[in-house]
């Protein structure tokens, strides 16, 4: 009876593929697609928010600027309204309003009332300004920003005693930067960098260094600051794309780790299933082998018993032969049943050992006596080396005798043409060694470790054609270890094997 190995393992692999690899692949694809979508929509949302923030900022700057300029103009207006107004009093306003770069007062005839004297390039500024001011503006009054050269001038028509006068003021760029831009932009919160750029895209003011930063949105100012713009930047590595890339990396690593764990779990499970399947096969073989082993001696005993019962055999030598066969086969049966029973006791943890000083020589002889007939019949040359002066050694005589019998039984079973059995007992480095050697079929190197496992047999029992249950050596090892010793093997295929049971001369505590 055999259990097909392939089918559960193939099923398991198919299950692993379907239950893990397929969902993992789907998850990876979905994860990738949704990350891409997320990246796109996050980018859009970010840009939209940035645009809103930029235009809000321009409004704030413009509000503060026009508020400051309004204040200056109202102060000038108040001065102009005074009956004793003298243009020189404007100097006080110019001195106390830091935003004012230059302040001019011009009458309709183009006469410059303030300041008293103009530097060379200032005259040019005023004349350019006058060109920009239309007659209608003189009539209507009001205020407007005029670009003169590279500066913005606030021009307003105010009246002094009914006469329209042009008040023009340019801004102090440093104060504009410090008092207007910095004050407004500093208050804007968020991870983005906010900056004001001039007409040539040079930063007039920036809240943080712009190196490596990526511009995401801009918004233009109105007439108060024409050709200047508010720009928003992502600091280096802080763009939503970079953030999502980082997320994707974390996700990929976590996913990879998860896969590794799942695959490791699968491999462990696969090995467990494989081992269990192997064990199930070995157990099935064990039952078949034991049944077979029980049947052979039983049928021999029965056949010879029946023949004897019929009373047809009269020859004394033949009679003796029949009796020996019956005795030998019943011994073999007992050994087998003892092995199976002991094995089940060991498995159930119920095997106990009764250790007492034992004479080694008699133990060896008694064990070999049980095989005397088989050895003689099969033509074995037996060499026994047991020094007569061996001390008594503490051991469970029954268990060690059984272990030795298993080794001898194997040596006989696994011998081919060269029938030789060597049994020896020696004292070596604090241990008694019991050696059983043969010149039989030997054991391949790769199998040497495995043969001590329960149910394990080299090759399949059918092909090997030798009876056996696969628990003999497992028992030998258990007996050795229970005595604080061990069992070793040297073997070469085709040359023979040598098993050595090491039993310590002194029982160690525990
Ligand atoms: P079995 O009942 O098969 O003998 P054992 O546990 O005693 O079980 O041995 C396990 C396997 O080890 C055997 O099936 C055989 O393949 C191998 N083996 C044991 N002893 C020998 C030996 N003396 N020579 C060659 N092979 C051996």
Short mmCIF file of C-alpha atoms and ligand atoms in Angstrom, two decimals:
data_model
loop_
_atom_site.label_atom_id
_atom_site.label_comp_id
_atom_site.label_asym_id
_atom_site.label_seq_id
_atom_site.Cartn_x
_atom_site.Cartn_y
_atom_site.Cartn_z
CA UNK A 1 0.00 0.00 0.00
CA UNK A 2 1.41 3.39 -0.92
CA UNK A 3 0.14 6.91 -0.74
CA UNK A 4 0.75 9.02 -3.81
CA UNK A 5 3.18 11.75 -2.81
CA UNK A 6 2.68 14.04 -5.72
CA UNK A 7 -1.00 14.75 -5.49
CA UNK A 8 -1.23 16.60 -2.12
CA UNK A 9 1.97 18.48 -2.85
CA UNK A 10 0.83 19.44 -6.31
CA UNK A 11 -2.51 20.48 -4.83
CA UNK A 12 -0.68 22.46 -2.18
CA UNK A 13 1.46 24.24 -4.76
CA UNK A 14 -1.63 25.03 -6.84
CA UNK A 15 -3.34 26.33 -3.72
CA UNK A 16 -0.28 28.45 -2.88
CA UNK A 17 -0.30 29.88 -6.37
CA UNK A 18 -4.01 30.64 -6.37
CA UNK A 19 -4.42 31.79 -2.79
CA UNK A 20 -1.29 33.88 -2.46
CA UNK A 21 0.44 34.73 -5.71
CA UNK A 22 -2.72 35.67 -7.60
CA UNK A 23 -4.21 37.97 -4.90
CA UNK A 24 -0.74 39.44 -4.34
CA UNK A 25 -0.40 40.24 -8.03
CA UNK A 26 -3.92 41.75 -8.17
CA UNK A 27 -3.21 43.77 -5.03
CA UNK A 28 0.07 45.02 -6.45
CA UNK A 29 -1.58 46.11 -9.71
CA UNK A 30 -4.51 47.77 -7.89
CA UNK A 31 -2.13 49.43 -5.46
CA UNK A 32 -0.04 50.77 -8.32
CA UNK A 33 -3.04 52.06 -10.26
CA UNK A 34 -4.60 53.76 -7.24
CA UNK A 35 -1.27 55.31 -6.27
CA UNK A 36 -0.98 56.77 -9.77
CA UNK A 37 -4.53 58.16 -9.58
CA UNK A 38 -3.88 59.49 -6.14
CA UNK A 39 -0.70 61.14 -7.38
CA UNK A 40 -2.54 62.88 -10.22
CA UNK A 41 -5.48 64.10 -8.12
CA UNK A 42 -3.25 65.15 -5.23
CA UNK A 43 -1.12 67.13 -7.65
CA UNK A 44 -4.21 68.86 -9.10
CA UNK A 45 -5.60 69.62 -5.67
CA UNK A 46 -2.26 70.96 -4.53
CA UNK A 47 -1.93 73.25 -7.53
CA UNK A 48 -5.47 74.53 -7.07
CA UNK A 49 -4.89 75.25 -3.41
CA UNK A 50 -1.59 76.90 -4.24
CA UNK A 51 -3.25 79.16 -6.81
CA UNK A 52 -5.90 80.17 -4.25
CA UNK A 53 -3.25 80.86 -1.66
CA UNK A 54 -1.21 82.91 -4.13
CA UNK A 55 -4.14 85.14 -5.15
CA UNK A 56 -5.19 85.53 -1.51
CA UNK A 57 -1.71 86.67 -0.72
CA UNK A 58 -1.69 89.26 -3.53
CA UNK A 59 -4.96 90.64 -2.17
CA UNK A 60 -3.52 90.93 1.30
CA UNK A 61 -0.39 92.69 0.08
CA UNK A 62 -2.42 95.08 -2.03
CA UNK A 63 -4.75 95.82 0.86
CA UNK A 64 -1.94 96.64 3.26
CA UNK A 65 -0.18 98.72 0.59
CA UNK A 66 -3.24 100.74 -0.35
CA UNK A 67 -4.13 101.19 3.31
CA UNK A 68 -0.67 102.63 4.00
CA UNK A 69 -0.77 104.82 0.90
CA UNK A 70 -4.29 106.03 1.78
CA UNK A 71 -3.07 107.04 5.18
CA UNK A 72 -0.21 109.07 3.68
CA UNK A 73 -2.53 110.77 1.21
CA UNK A 74 -5.05 111.67 3.93
CA UNK A 75 -2.25 113.23 5.97
CA UNK A 76 -1.20 115.29 2.93
CA UNK A 77 -4.81 116.18 2.20
CA UNK A 78 -5.24 117.44 5.76
CA UNK A 79 -2.15 119.64 5.33
CA UNK A 80 -3.39 121.02 1.99
CA UNK A 81 -6.69 121.95 3.54
CA UNK A 82 -5.09 124.18 6.12
CA UNK A 83 -5.50 127.87 5.31
CA UNK A 84 -1.87 128.56 6.12
CA UNK A 85 -0.61 125.66 3.94
CA UNK A 86 2.92 125.99 2.85
CA UNK A 87 4.50 123.29 0.57
CA UNK A 88 7.53 123.05 2.88
CA UNK A 89 5.32 121.46 5.57
CA UNK A 90 5.20 118.33 3.36
CA UNK A 91 8.78 117.61 4.46
CA UNK A 92 7.40 116.45 7.78
CA UNK A 93 5.13 113.91 6.08
CA UNK A 94 8.01 112.72 3.89
CA UNK A 95 10.16 112.31 6.96
CA UNK A 96 7.62 110.45 9.09
CA UNK A 97 6.11 108.07 6.50
CA UNK A 98 8.93 105.61 5.81
CA UNK A 99 7.19 104.05 2.78
CA UNK A 100 7.66 107.30 0.87
CA UNK A 101 10.72 107.23 -1.33
CA UNK A 102 10.17 110.62 -2.96
CA UNK A 103 7.28 113.06 -2.53
CA UNK A 104 6.44 115.74 -5.12
CA UNK A 105 3.82 118.46 -5.22
CA UNK A 106 3.22 119.96 -8.68
CA UNK A 107 0.69 122.57 -9.79
CA UNK A 108 -1.27 122.43 -13.03
CA UNK A 109 1.25 124.64 -14.74
CA UNK A 110 3.95 122.04 -14.11
CA UNK A 111 5.60 124.06 -11.34
CA UNK A 112 7.23 121.89 -8.71
CA UNK A 113 6.10 123.21 -5.31
CA UNK A 114 7.78 120.45 -3.30
CA UNK A 115 10.57 119.70 -2.86
CA UNK A 116 12.27 123.00 -3.25
CA UNK A 117 15.09 121.55 -5.34
CA UNK A 118 15.27 118.45 -7.53
CA UNK A 119 18.19 116.22 -8.24
CA UNK A 120 18.97 115.81 -11.97
CA UNK A 121 17.17 112.50 -12.62
CA UNK A 122 14.19 113.56 -10.46
CA UNK A 123 13.28 116.30 -12.88
CA UNK A 124 13.09 113.64 -15.57
CA UNK A 125 10.77 111.55 -13.42
CA UNK A 126 8.43 114.45 -12.82
CA UNK A 127 8.27 115.45 -16.45
CA UNK A 128 7.59 111.85 -17.51
CA UNK A 129 4.86 111.70 -14.91
CA UNK A 130 3.28 114.90 -16.17
CA UNK A 131 3.14 113.41 -19.65
CA UNK A 132 1.10 110.49 -18.25
CA UNK A 133 -1.37 112.75 -16.45
CA UNK A 134 -4.22 113.68 -18.79
CA UNK A 135 -6.26 116.88 -18.60
CA UNK A 136 -9.30 114.81 -17.65
CA UNK A 137 -7.48 113.46 -14.63
CA UNK A 138 -6.66 117.06 -13.50
CA UNK A 139 -10.39 117.84 -13.82
CA UNK A 140 -11.81 114.69 -12.29
CA UNK A 141 -9.35 114.31 -9.50
CA UNK A 142 -8.78 110.93 -7.75
CA UNK A 143 -5.70 108.75 -7.72
CA UNK A 144 -3.87 106.21 -9.88
CA UNK A 145 -0.64 104.30 -10.06
CA UNK A 146 1.66 105.31 -12.88
CA UNK A 147 4.75 103.42 -14.00
CA UNK A 148 7.60 105.80 -14.55
CA UNK A 149 10.76 104.13 -15.76
CA UNK A 150 11.27 101.21 -13.41
CA UNK A 151 9.30 102.61 -10.51
CA UNK A 152 5.63 102.84 -9.59
CA UNK A 153 4.43 106.27 -8.59
CA UNK A 154 1.16 106.98 -6.83
CA UNK A 155 -0.36 110.09 -8.37
CA UNK A 156 -3.30 111.91 -6.76
CA UNK A 157 -5.05 115.20 -7.57
CA UNK A 158 -5.82 117.02 -4.31
CA UNK A 159 -7.14 120.56 -3.86
CA UNK A 160 -5.61 123.35 -1.86
CA UNK A 161 -7.89 126.35 -1.60
CA UNK A 162 -9.77 125.17 -4.68
CA UNK A 163 -6.65 124.76 -6.83
CA UNK A 164 -5.91 121.23 -8.08
CA UNK A 165 -2.42 120.08 -7.15
CA UNK A 166 -0.68 116.84 -8.17
CA UNK A 167 0.74 114.88 -5.30
CA UNK A 168 3.12 112.14 -6.46
CA UNK A 169 4.93 109.69 -4.29
CA UNK A 170 7.31 106.89 -5.08
CA UNK A 171 8.04 104.05 -2.70
CA UNK A 172 11.11 103.22 -0.72
CA UNK A 173 11.83 99.68 -2.00
CA UNK A 174 13.46 98.52 1.23
CA UNK A 175 10.46 99.66 3.34
CA UNK A 176 8.08 98.14 0.82
CA UNK A 177 9.91 94.84 1.21
CA UNK A 178 10.16 94.96 5.00
CA UNK A 179 6.90 96.61 6.04
CA UNK A 180 4.50 95.38 3.40
CA UNK A 181 5.76 92.16 1.78
CA UNK A 182 7.50 90.61 4.75
CA UNK A 183 4.72 91.48 7.19
CA UNK A 184 2.04 89.93 4.98
CA UNK A 185 3.95 86.92 3.69
CA UNK A 186 5.40 85.93 7.05
CA UNK A 187 1.89 85.30 8.35
CA UNK A 188 1.07 82.79 5.59
CA UNK A 189 1.32 79.29 7.01
CA UNK A 190 2.01 75.96 5.33
CA UNK A 191 4.86 73.85 4.03
CA UNK A 192 5.11 75.82 0.78
CA UNK A 193 7.61 78.62 0.21
CA UNK A 194 6.03 81.93 -0.74
CA UNK A 195 7.94 84.56 -2.66
CA UNK A 196 7.40 87.82 -4.57
CA UNK A 197 9.08 87.99 -7.99
CA UNK A 198 9.85 91.12 -9.97
CA UNK A 199 9.31 91.61 -13.70
CA UNK A 200 12.40 89.55 -14.46
CA UNK A 201 11.41 86.70 -12.15
CA UNK A 202 14.01 87.66 -9.56
CA UNK A 203 12.82 87.17 -6.01
CA UNK A 204 12.15 90.51 -4.30
CA UNK A 205 11.26 88.69 -1.16
CA UNK A 206 11.24 84.94 -0.33
CA UNK A 207 10.29 83.33 2.94
CA UNK A 208 12.93 80.58 2.55
CA UNK A 209 15.77 79.83 0.11
CA UNK A 210 14.44 78.87 -3.31
CA UNK A 211 17.28 76.55 -4.38
CA UNK A 212 15.92 73.29 -5.72
CA UNK A 213 12.34 74.38 -4.99
CA UNK A 214 9.68 73.69 -7.60
CA UNK A 215 7.32 76.53 -8.56
CA UNK A 216 3.71 75.42 -8.40
CA UNK A 217 1.61 78.57 -8.80
CA UNK A 218 1.82 82.32 -9.39
CA UNK A 219 -0.63 85.23 -9.10
CA UNK A 220 -0.18 88.77 -10.45
CA UNK A 221 -0.75 91.94 -8.47
CA UNK A 222 -3.02 94.70 -9.69
CA UNK A 223 -1.97 98.24 -10.71
CA UNK A 224 -0.35 98.91 -7.32
CA UNK A 225 2.45 96.47 -8.13
CA UNK A 226 2.26 95.82 -11.87
CA UNK A 227 4.67 93.22 -13.31
CA UNK A 228 5.31 91.74 -9.88
CA UNK A 229 3.96 88.34 -8.96
CA UNK A 230 3.44 86.16 -5.91
CA UNK A 231 4.90 82.70 -6.49
CA UNK A 232 4.49 79.51 -4.47
CA UNK A 233 7.14 76.82 -4.34
CA UNK A 234 7.48 73.31 -2.97
CA UNK A 235 10.66 72.95 -1.00
CA UNK A 236 13.05 70.37 -2.49
CA UNK A 237 11.62 66.83 -2.08
CA UNK A 238 8.36 68.09 -0.57
CA UNK A 239 6.18 68.08 -3.67
CA UNK A 240 3.11 65.85 -3.56
CA UNK A 241 4.77 63.73 -6.21
CA UNK A 242 7.81 63.21 -3.99
CA UNK A 243 5.57 62.54 -0.97
CA UNK A 244 3.59 59.98 -2.96
CA UNK A 245 6.80 58.43 -4.26
CA UNK A 246 7.88 58.01 -0.65
CA UNK A 247 4.51 56.48 0.19
CA UNK A 248 4.84 54.18 -2.80
CA UNK A 249 8.29 53.10 -1.63
CA UNK A 250 7.03 52.42 1.89
CA UNK A 251 4.04 50.56 0.44
CA UNK A 252 6.27 48.53 -1.87
CA UNK A 253 8.68 47.62 0.93
CA UNK A 254 5.82 46.68 3.27
CA UNK A 255 4.19 44.70 0.49
CA UNK A 256 7.47 43.00 -0.32
CA UNK A 257 7.99 42.09 3.33
CA UNK A 258 4.46 40.77 3.53
CA UNK A 259 5.09 38.65 0.46
CA UNK A 260 8.34 37.36 1.92
CA UNK A 261 6.53 36.42 5.15
CA UNK A 262 3.73 34.73 3.20
CA UNK A 263 6.17 32.87 0.98
CA UNK A 264 8.25 31.85 4.02
CA UNK A 265 5.03 30.65 5.67
CA UNK A 266 4.16 28.72 2.55
CA UNK A 267 7.60 27.16 2.37
CA UNK A 268 7.39 26.12 6.03
CA UNK A 269 3.88 24.75 5.51
CA UNK A 270 5.00 23.01 2.34
CA UNK A 271 7.83 21.36 4.24
CA UNK A 272 5.49 20.36 7.04
CA UNK A 273 3.00 18.91 4.59
CA UNK A 274 5.82 17.14 2.79
CA UNK A 275 7.17 15.72 6.03
CA UNK A 276 3.70 14.66 7.15
CA UNK A 277 3.01 13.06 3.79
CA UNK A 278 6.33 11.27 3.96
CA UNK A 279 5.53 10.17 7.49
CA UNK A 280 2.12 8.91 6.39
CA UNK A 281 3.79 6.93 3.62
CA UNK A 282 6.39 5.54 6.01
CA UNK A 283 3.67 4.57 8.49
CA UNK A 284 1.70 2.85 5.78
CA UNK A 285 4.84 0.97 4.75
CA UNK A 286 5.49 0.16 8.40
CA UNK A 287 2.10 -1.49 8.83
CA UNK A 288 2.55 -3.42 5.61
CA UNK A 289 6.08 -4.51 6.57
CA UNK A 290 5.18 -5.54 10.10
CA UNK A 291 2.18 -7.52 8.89
CA UNK A 292 4.39 -9.22 6.33
CA UNK A 293 7.06 -9.91 8.95
CA UNK A 294 4.46 -11.39 11.27
CA UNK A 295 3.00 -13.58 8.58
CA UNK A 296 6.22 -15.22 7.36
CA UNK A 297 7.37 -16.80 10.65
CA UNK A 298 3.77 -17.64 11.58
CA UNK A 299 3.18 -19.56 8.40
CA UNK A 300 6.49 -21.38 8.78
CA UNK A 301 5.64 -22.34 12.37
CA UNK A 302 2.22 -23.45 11.30
CA UNK A 303 3.50 -25.46 8.35
CA UNK A 304 6.17 -27.27 10.37
CA UNK A 305 3.79 -27.75 13.32
CA UNK A 306 1.17 -29.31 11.08
CA UNK A 307 3.73 -31.57 9.43
CA UNK A 308 4.90 -32.74 12.84
CA UNK A 309 1.34 -33.23 13.98
CA UNK A 310 0.64 -35.53 11.08
CA UNK A 311 3.48 -37.74 12.41
CA UNK A 312 4.89 -38.43 8.96
CA UNK A 313 8.43 -37.34 9.78
CA UNK A 314 10.30 -40.15 11.37
CA UNK A 315 13.92 -39.23 10.71
CA UNK A 316 15.44 -37.87 13.96
CA UNK A 317 17.67 -35.33 12.17
CA UNK A 318 14.70 -34.00 10.21
CA UNK A 319 12.67 -33.81 13.39
CA UNK A 320 15.41 -31.77 15.08
CA UNK A 321 15.55 -29.49 12.05
CA UNK A 322 11.79 -28.91 12.26
CA UNK A 323 11.94 -28.11 15.97
CA UNK A 324 14.78 -25.65 15.35
CA UNK A 325 12.85 -23.93 12.62
CA UNK A 326 9.88 -23.54 14.95
CA UNK A 327 12.09 -22.20 17.78
CA UNK A 328 13.98 -19.84 15.44
CA UNK A 329 10.85 -18.47 13.87
CA UNK A 330 9.15 -17.95 17.24
CA UNK A 331 12.26 -16.10 18.45
CA UNK A 332 12.09 -13.94 15.40
CA UNK A 333 8.40 -13.31 16.09
CA UNK A 334 9.14 -12.36 19.71
CA UNK A 335 11.87 -9.99 18.60
CA UNK A 336 9.59 -8.34 16.13
CA UNK A 337 6.74 -8.02 18.61
CA UNK A 338 9.17 -6.72 21.27
CA UNK A 339 10.43 -4.12 18.82
CA UNK A 340 6.95 -2.95 17.91
CA UNK A 341 5.79 -2.88 21.53
CA UNK A 342 8.91 -1.03 22.68
CA UNK A 343 8.60 1.36 19.82
CA UNK A 344 5.02 2.18 20.78
CA UNK A 345 6.13 2.61 24.43
CA UNK A 346 8.87 5.00 23.31
CA UNK A 347 6.41 6.95 21.17
CA UNK A 348 4.02 7.17 24.12
CA UNK A 349 6.89 8.21 26.41
CA UNK A 350 6.26 5.15 28.59
CA UNK A 351 9.47 3.20 27.96
CA UNK A 352 11.43 2.81 31.21
CA UNK A 353 14.89 1.37 31.68
CA UNK A 354 16.03 -0.75 34.56
CA UNK A 355 19.76 -0.15 34.90
CA UNK A 356 21.99 -2.59 36.78
CA UNK A 357 25.65 -3.71 36.49
CA UNK A 358 25.76 -6.32 33.77
CA UNK A 359 28.40 -8.78 32.62
CA UNK A 360 29.09 -7.87 29.00
CA UNK A 361 30.46 -11.16 27.72
CA UNK A 362 27.44 -13.23 28.66
CA UNK A 363 25.10 -10.61 27.23
CA UNK A 364 26.93 -10.76 23.89
CA UNK A 365 27.02 -14.56 23.85
CA UNK A 366 23.34 -14.94 24.76
CA UNK A 367 22.33 -12.49 22.03
CA UNK A 368 24.45 -14.30 19.44
CA UNK A 369 23.15 -17.70 20.56
CA UNK A 370 19.67 -16.67 19.46
CA UNK A 371 21.07 -16.21 15.94
CA UNK A 372 23.29 -19.29 16.09
CA UNK A 373 21.12 -21.40 13.83
CA UNK A 374 20.54 -18.73 11.15
CA UNK A 375 24.21 -17.81 11.10
CA UNK A 376 25.21 -21.43 10.69
CA UNK A 377 22.56 -22.12 8.11
CA UNK A 378 23.43 -19.11 5.99
CA UNK A 379 27.13 -19.92 6.25
CA UNK A 380 28.26 -16.83 8.16
CA UNK A 381 31.78 -16.54 9.40
CA UNK A 382 31.43 -15.06 12.87
CA UNK A 383 34.21 -13.26 14.71
CA UNK A 384 33.57 -12.32 18.33
CA UNK A 385 36.14 -10.25 20.25
CA UNK A 386 35.20 -9.75 23.87
CA UNK A 387 38.13 -9.45 26.31
CA UNK A 388 37.53 -11.73 29.31
CA UNK A 389 38.49 -9.05 31.85
CA UNK A 390 35.71 -6.58 30.95
CA UNK A 391 34.15 -4.99 34.03
CA UNK A 392 30.43 -5.10 34.68
CA UNK A 393 28.78 -2.13 33.04
CA UNK A 394 25.59 -0.38 34.26
CA UNK A 395 22.83 -0.98 31.73
CA UNK A 396 19.35 -2.31 31.14
CA UNK A 397 20.44 -5.78 29.99
CA UNK A 398 17.17 -6.52 28.22
CA UNK A 399 17.17 -3.26 26.25
CA UNK A 400 20.86 -3.42 25.30
CA UNK A 401 20.45 -7.12 24.35
CA UNK A 402 17.53 -6.15 22.14
CA UNK A 403 19.52 -3.30 20.55
CA UNK A 404 22.44 -5.65 19.90
CA UNK A 405 20.04 -8.23 18.45
CA UNK A 406 18.62 -5.59 16.09
CA UNK A 407 22.13 -4.73 14.90
CA UNK A 408 23.03 -8.41 14.39
CA UNK A 409 19.70 -9.05 12.66
CA UNK A 410 20.42 -6.12 10.27
CA UNK A 411 23.98 -7.36 9.63
CA UNK A 412 22.58 -10.75 8.63
CA UNK A 413 19.72 -9.25 6.61
CA UNK A 414 21.86 -6.78 4.71
CA UNK A 415 24.71 -9.15 3.84
CA UNK A 416 24.98 -10.41 0.29
CA UNK A 417 27.68 -12.82 -0.95
CA UNK A 418 30.32 -12.10 1.66
CA UNK A 419 28.79 -13.51 4.80
CA UNK A 420 30.85 -12.26 7.66
CA UNK A 421 29.75 -10.99 11.05
CA UNK A 422 32.06 -9.30 13.53
CA UNK A 423 30.89 -8.57 17.05
CA UNK A 424 33.17 -6.88 19.55
CA UNK A 425 33.07 -5.34 23.01
CA UNK A 426 35.79 -2.92 24.17
CA UNK A 427 36.44 -0.19 26.68
CA UNK A 428 37.21 3.13 24.95
CA UNK A 429 37.50 6.56 26.56
CA UNK A 430 35.18 5.89 29.46
CA UNK A 431 32.63 3.95 27.45
CA UNK A 432 31.84 0.39 26.63
CA UNK A 433 31.60 -0.01 22.88
CA UNK A 434 29.58 -2.83 21.38
CA UNK A 435 30.41 -3.17 17.70
CA UNK A 436 28.51 -5.11 15.06
CA UNK A 437 30.17 -5.22 11.64
CA UNK A 438 29.33 -6.89 8.36
CA UNK A 439 30.62 -7.04 4.80
CA UNK A 440 27.20 -6.55 3.32
CA UNK A 441 25.54 -4.10 0.96
CA UNK A 442 26.53 -1.01 2.96
CA UNK A 443 24.73 2.30 3.20
CA UNK A 444 25.13 5.37 0.95
CA UNK A 445 26.68 8.37 2.71
CA UNK A 446 23.58 10.52 2.23
CA UNK A 447 21.45 7.96 4.07
CA UNK A 448 23.68 7.51 7.13
CA UNK A 449 21.85 10.15 9.18
CA UNK A 450 18.38 9.12 8.10
CA UNK A 451 18.52 5.42 8.89
CA UNK A 452 18.07 6.16 12.60
CA UNK A 453 14.76 7.93 11.97
CA UNK A 454 11.65 5.97 12.76
CA UNK A 455 10.15 4.01 9.85
CA UNK A 456 13.05 4.98 7.61
CA UNK A 457 14.43 2.32 5.28
CA UNK A 458 16.98 2.83 2.54
CA UNK A 459 15.11 2.46 -0.74
CA UNK A 460 11.68 0.89 -0.78
CA UNK A 461 11.10 -2.38 1.05
CA UNK A 462 9.70 -4.02 -2.04
CA UNK A 463 12.69 -3.19 -4.19
CA UNK A 464 15.14 -4.05 -1.48
CA UNK A 465 13.41 -7.40 -1.00
CA UNK A 466 14.37 -7.65 2.65
CA UNK A 467 11.95 -7.88 5.50
CA UNK A 468 11.97 -5.17 8.15
CA UNK A 469 9.86 -2.52 9.83
CA UNK A 470 12.18 0.49 9.85
CA UNK A 471 12.04 0.94 13.62
CA UNK A 472 15.00 -1.25 14.62
CA UNK A 473 17.68 1.44 14.47
CA UNK A 474 15.35 4.06 15.98
CA UNK A 475 15.08 1.72 18.98
CA UNK A 476 18.86 1.20 19.08
CA UNK A 477 19.39 4.94 19.19
CA UNK A 478 16.77 5.41 21.87
CA UNK A 479 18.38 2.71 24.02
CA UNK A 480 21.84 4.30 23.55
CA UNK A 481 20.62 7.76 24.44
CA UNK A 482 18.63 6.49 27.42
CA UNK A 483 21.93 5.15 28.76
CA UNK A 484 23.64 8.50 28.20
CA UNK A 485 25.46 7.08 25.20
CA UNK A 486 25.08 7.12 21.42
CA UNK A 487 25.22 4.97 18.34
CA UNK A 488 27.56 5.59 15.42
CA UNK A 489 27.90 4.03 12.01
CA UNK A 490 30.61 3.73 9.40
CA UNK A 491 29.61 2.27 6.09
CA UNK A 492 30.46 2.14 2.43
CA UNK A 493 28.09 0.87 -0.21
CA UNK A 494 29.22 -2.56 -1.38
CA UNK A 495 31.85 -2.89 1.34
CA UNK A 496 29.91 -3.28 4.54
CA UNK A 497 28.83 -1.48 7.67
CA UNK A 498 30.03 -1.12 11.24
CA UNK A 499 27.59 0.01 13.91
CA UNK A 500 28.95 0.96 17.36
CA UNK A 501 26.87 1.34 20.48
CA UNK A 502 28.61 3.59 23.03
CA UNK A 503 27.52 3.09 26.65
CA UNK A 504 29.20 5.18 29.35
CA UNK A 505 30.83 3.21 32.14
CA UNK A 506 29.52 5.62 34.74
CA UNK A 507 25.95 6.72 34.86
CA UNK A 508 25.80 10.46 34.83
CA UNK A 509 23.35 12.06 37.22
CA UNK A 510 19.98 12.71 35.61
P1 LIG B 1 14.71 -2.45 9.19
O1 LIG B 1 13.58 -3.09 9.88
O2 LIG B 1 14.40 -2.01 7.79
O3 LIG B 1 15.97 -3.20 9.29
P2 LIG B 1 16.15 -0.54 10.77
O4 LIG B 1 15.73 0.68 11.50
O5 LIG B 1 16.81 -1.59 11.55
O6 LIG B 1 14.92 -1.07 9.97
O7 LIG B 1 17.15 -0.07 9.64
C1 LIG B 1 16.82 0.99 8.82
C2 LIG B 1 17.48 0.86 7.47
O8 LIG B 1 18.89 1.04 7.58
C3 LIG B 1 17.33 -0.48 6.84
O9 LIG B 1 16.11 -0.58 6.13
C4 LIG B 1 18.51 -0.56 5.90
O10 LIG B 1 18.21 0.12 4.70
C5 LIG B 1 19.57 0.24 6.63
N1 LIG B 1 20.49 -0.65 7.37
C6 LIG B 1 20.46 -0.95 8.68
N2 LIG B 1 21.49 -1.77 9.02
C7 LIG B 1 22.18 -2.01 7.88
C8 LIG B 1 23.34 -2.79 7.56
N3 LIG B 1 24.00 -3.50 8.47
N4 LIG B 1 23.77 -2.78 6.27
C9 LIG B 1 23.12 -2.05 5.32
N5 LIG B 1 22.03 -1.30 5.56
C10 LIG B 1 21.55 -1.28 6.83
#
